[in-house]
PDB file of C-alpha atoms in Angstrom:
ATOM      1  CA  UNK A   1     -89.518-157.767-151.305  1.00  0.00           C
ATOM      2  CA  UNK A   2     -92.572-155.370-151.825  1.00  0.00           C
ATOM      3  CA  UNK A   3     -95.537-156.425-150.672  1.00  0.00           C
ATOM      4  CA  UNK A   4     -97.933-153.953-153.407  1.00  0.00           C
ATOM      5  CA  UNK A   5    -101.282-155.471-153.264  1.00  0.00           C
ATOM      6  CA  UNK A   6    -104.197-153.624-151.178  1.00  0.00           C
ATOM      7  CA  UNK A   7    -104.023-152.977-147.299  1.00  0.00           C
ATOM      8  CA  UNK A   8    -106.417-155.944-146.651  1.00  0.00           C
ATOM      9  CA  UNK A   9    -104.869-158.604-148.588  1.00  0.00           C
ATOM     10  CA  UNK A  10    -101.105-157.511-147.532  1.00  0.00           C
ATOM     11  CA  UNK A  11    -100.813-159.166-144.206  1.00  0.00           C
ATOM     12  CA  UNK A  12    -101.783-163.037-145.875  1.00  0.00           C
ATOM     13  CA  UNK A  13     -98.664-162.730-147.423  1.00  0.00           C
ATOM     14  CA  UNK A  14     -96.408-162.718-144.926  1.00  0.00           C
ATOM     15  CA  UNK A  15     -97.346-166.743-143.737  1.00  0.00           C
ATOM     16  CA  UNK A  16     -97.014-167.346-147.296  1.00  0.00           C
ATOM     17  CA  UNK A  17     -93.289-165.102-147.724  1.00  0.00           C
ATOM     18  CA  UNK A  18     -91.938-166.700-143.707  1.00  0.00           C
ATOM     19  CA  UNK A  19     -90.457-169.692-145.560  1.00  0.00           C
ATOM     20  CA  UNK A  20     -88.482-167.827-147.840  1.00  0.00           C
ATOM     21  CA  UNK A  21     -86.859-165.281-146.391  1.00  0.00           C
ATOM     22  CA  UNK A  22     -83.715-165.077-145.310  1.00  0.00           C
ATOM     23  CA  UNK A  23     -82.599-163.100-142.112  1.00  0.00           C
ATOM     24  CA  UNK A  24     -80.912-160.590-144.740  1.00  0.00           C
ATOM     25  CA  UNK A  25     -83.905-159.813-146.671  1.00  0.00           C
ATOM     26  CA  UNK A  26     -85.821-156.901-145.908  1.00  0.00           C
ATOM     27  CA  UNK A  27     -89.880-156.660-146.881  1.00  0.00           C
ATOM     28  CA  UNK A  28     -92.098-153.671-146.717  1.00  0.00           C
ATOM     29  CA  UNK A  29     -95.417-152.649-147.879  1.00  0.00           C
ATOM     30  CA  UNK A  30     -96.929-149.785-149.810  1.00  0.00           C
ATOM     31  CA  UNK A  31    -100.332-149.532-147.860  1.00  0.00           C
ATOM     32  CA  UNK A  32    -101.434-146.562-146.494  1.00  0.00           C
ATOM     33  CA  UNK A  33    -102.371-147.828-142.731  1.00  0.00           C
ATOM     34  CA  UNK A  34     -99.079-149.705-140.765  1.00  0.00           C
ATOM     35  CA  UNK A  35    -100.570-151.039-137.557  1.00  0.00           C
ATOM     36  CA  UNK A  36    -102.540-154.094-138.388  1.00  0.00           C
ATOM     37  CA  UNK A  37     -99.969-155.058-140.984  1.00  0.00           C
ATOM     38  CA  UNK A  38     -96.811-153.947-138.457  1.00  0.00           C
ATOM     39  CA  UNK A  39     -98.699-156.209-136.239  1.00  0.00           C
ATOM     40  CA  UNK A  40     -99.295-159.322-138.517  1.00  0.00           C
ATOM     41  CA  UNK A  41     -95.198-159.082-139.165  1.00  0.00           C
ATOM     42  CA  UNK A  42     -94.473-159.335-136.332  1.00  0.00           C
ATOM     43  CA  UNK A  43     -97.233-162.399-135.344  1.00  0.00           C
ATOM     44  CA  UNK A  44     -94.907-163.833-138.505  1.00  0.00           C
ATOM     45  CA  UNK A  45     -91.775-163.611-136.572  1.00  0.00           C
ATOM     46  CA  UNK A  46     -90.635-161.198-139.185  1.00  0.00           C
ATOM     47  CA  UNK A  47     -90.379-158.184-137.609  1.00  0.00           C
ATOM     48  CA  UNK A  48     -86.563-158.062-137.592  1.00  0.00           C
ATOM     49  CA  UNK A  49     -87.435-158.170-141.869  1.00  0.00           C
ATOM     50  CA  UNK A  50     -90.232-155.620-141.873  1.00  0.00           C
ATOM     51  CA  UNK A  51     -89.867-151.871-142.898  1.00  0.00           C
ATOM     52  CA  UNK A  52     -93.321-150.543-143.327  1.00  0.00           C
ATOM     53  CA  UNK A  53     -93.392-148.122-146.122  1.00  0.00           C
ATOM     54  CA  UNK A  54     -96.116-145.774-147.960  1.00  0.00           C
ATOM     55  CA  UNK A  55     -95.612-144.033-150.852  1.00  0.00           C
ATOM     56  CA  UNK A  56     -97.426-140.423-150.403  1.00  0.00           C
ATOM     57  CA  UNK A  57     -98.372-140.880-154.692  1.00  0.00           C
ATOM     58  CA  UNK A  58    -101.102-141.636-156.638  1.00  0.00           C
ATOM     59  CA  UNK A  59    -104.619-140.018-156.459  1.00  0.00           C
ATOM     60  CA  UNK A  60    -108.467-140.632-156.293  1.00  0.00           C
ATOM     61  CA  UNK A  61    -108.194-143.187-159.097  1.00  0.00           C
ATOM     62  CA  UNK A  62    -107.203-146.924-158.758  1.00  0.00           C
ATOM     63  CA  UNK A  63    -106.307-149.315-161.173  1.00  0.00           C
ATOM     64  CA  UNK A  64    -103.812-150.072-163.823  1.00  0.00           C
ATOM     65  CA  UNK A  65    -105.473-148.074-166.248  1.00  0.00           C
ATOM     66  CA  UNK A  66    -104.835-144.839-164.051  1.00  0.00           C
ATOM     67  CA  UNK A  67    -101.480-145.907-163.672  1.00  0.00           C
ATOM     68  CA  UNK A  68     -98.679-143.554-164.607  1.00  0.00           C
ATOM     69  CA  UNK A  69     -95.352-144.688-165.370  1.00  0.00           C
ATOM     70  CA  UNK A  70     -93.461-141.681-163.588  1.00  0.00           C
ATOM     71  CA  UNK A  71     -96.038-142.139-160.372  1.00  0.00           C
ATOM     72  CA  UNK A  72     -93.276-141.913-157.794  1.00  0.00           C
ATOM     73  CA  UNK A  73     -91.301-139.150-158.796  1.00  0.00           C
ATOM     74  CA  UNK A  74     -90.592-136.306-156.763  1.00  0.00           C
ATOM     75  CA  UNK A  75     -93.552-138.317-154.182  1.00  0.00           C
ATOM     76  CA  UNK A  76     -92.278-138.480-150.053  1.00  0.00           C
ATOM     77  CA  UNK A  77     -91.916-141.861-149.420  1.00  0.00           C
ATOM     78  CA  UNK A  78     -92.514-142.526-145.476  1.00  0.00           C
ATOM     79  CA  UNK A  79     -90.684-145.524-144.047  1.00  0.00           C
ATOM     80  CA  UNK A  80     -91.887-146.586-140.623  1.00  0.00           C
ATOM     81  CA  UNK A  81     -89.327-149.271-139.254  1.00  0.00           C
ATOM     82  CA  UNK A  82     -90.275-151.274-136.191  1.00  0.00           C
ATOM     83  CA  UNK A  83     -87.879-151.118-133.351  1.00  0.00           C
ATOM     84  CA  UNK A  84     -86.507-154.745-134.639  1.00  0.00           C
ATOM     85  CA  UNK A  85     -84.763-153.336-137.923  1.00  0.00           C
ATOM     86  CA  UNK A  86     -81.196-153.143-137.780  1.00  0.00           C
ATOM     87  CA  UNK A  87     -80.294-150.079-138.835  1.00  0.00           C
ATOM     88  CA  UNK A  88     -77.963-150.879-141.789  1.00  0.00           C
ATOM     89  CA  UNK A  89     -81.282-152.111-142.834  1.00  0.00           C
ATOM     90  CA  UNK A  90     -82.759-149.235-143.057  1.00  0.00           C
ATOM     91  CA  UNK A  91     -79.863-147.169-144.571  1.00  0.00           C
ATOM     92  CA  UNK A  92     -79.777-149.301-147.039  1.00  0.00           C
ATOM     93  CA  UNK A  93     -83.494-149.079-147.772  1.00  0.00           C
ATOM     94  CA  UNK A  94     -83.597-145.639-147.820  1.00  0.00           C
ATOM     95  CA  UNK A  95     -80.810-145.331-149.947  1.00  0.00           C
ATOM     96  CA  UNK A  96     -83.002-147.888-152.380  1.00  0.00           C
ATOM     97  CA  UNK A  97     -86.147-145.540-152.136  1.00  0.00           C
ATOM     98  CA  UNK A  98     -84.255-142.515-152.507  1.00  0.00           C
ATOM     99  CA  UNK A  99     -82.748-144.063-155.463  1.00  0.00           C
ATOM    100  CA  UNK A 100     -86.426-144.675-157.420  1.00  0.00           C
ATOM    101  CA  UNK A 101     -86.678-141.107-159.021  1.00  0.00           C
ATOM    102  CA  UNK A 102     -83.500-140.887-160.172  1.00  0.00           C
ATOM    103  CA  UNK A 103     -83.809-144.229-161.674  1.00  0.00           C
ATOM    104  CA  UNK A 104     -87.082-142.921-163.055  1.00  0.00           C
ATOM    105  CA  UNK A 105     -86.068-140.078-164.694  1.00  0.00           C
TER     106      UNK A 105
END
């Protein structure tokens, strides 16, 4: 599950997302800071879930009419697991994210 809303409204969601996740699922974020929401995961009990993530994309400009439909490609994407994550868990994530531009193409 991605969690793509801004930084200050990310961490309501994971009260809201603890009922329906399975221990399989993984969730992650595309905010820019990873402390305060790390930290609210984890106050969730879903830290074993969590894979921060933040997609180095996009510019000065916000909103969906600045969007671009090829805003990913070529970006870094930084993942910042907690110590909780198995790590099959994040293999398999980062296989997903290095997947995106390809699938983009």
């Amino acid at each position: 599950i991605f969690i793509c809303t801004p930084v200050v409204t990310i961490t309501k969601y994971f009260e809201l997302l603890k009922p329906l996740i399975k221990s399989s699922c993984i969730l992650t974020d595309v905010g820019s800071v990873k402390e305060s929401i790390y930290t609210a995961a984890k106050n969730a009990g879903l830290e074993n879930n969590f894979i921060g993530g933040h997609p180095m994309a996009g510019s000065e400009r916000s909103g969906f009419s600045n969007s671009s439909d090829h805003l990913l490609e070529n970006a870094y994407y930084i993942i910042t697991p907690g110590g909780e994550v198995a790590l099959d868990r994040i293999s398999d994530f980062t296989e997903l994210i290095s997947s995106i531009g390809k699938l983009l193409s």
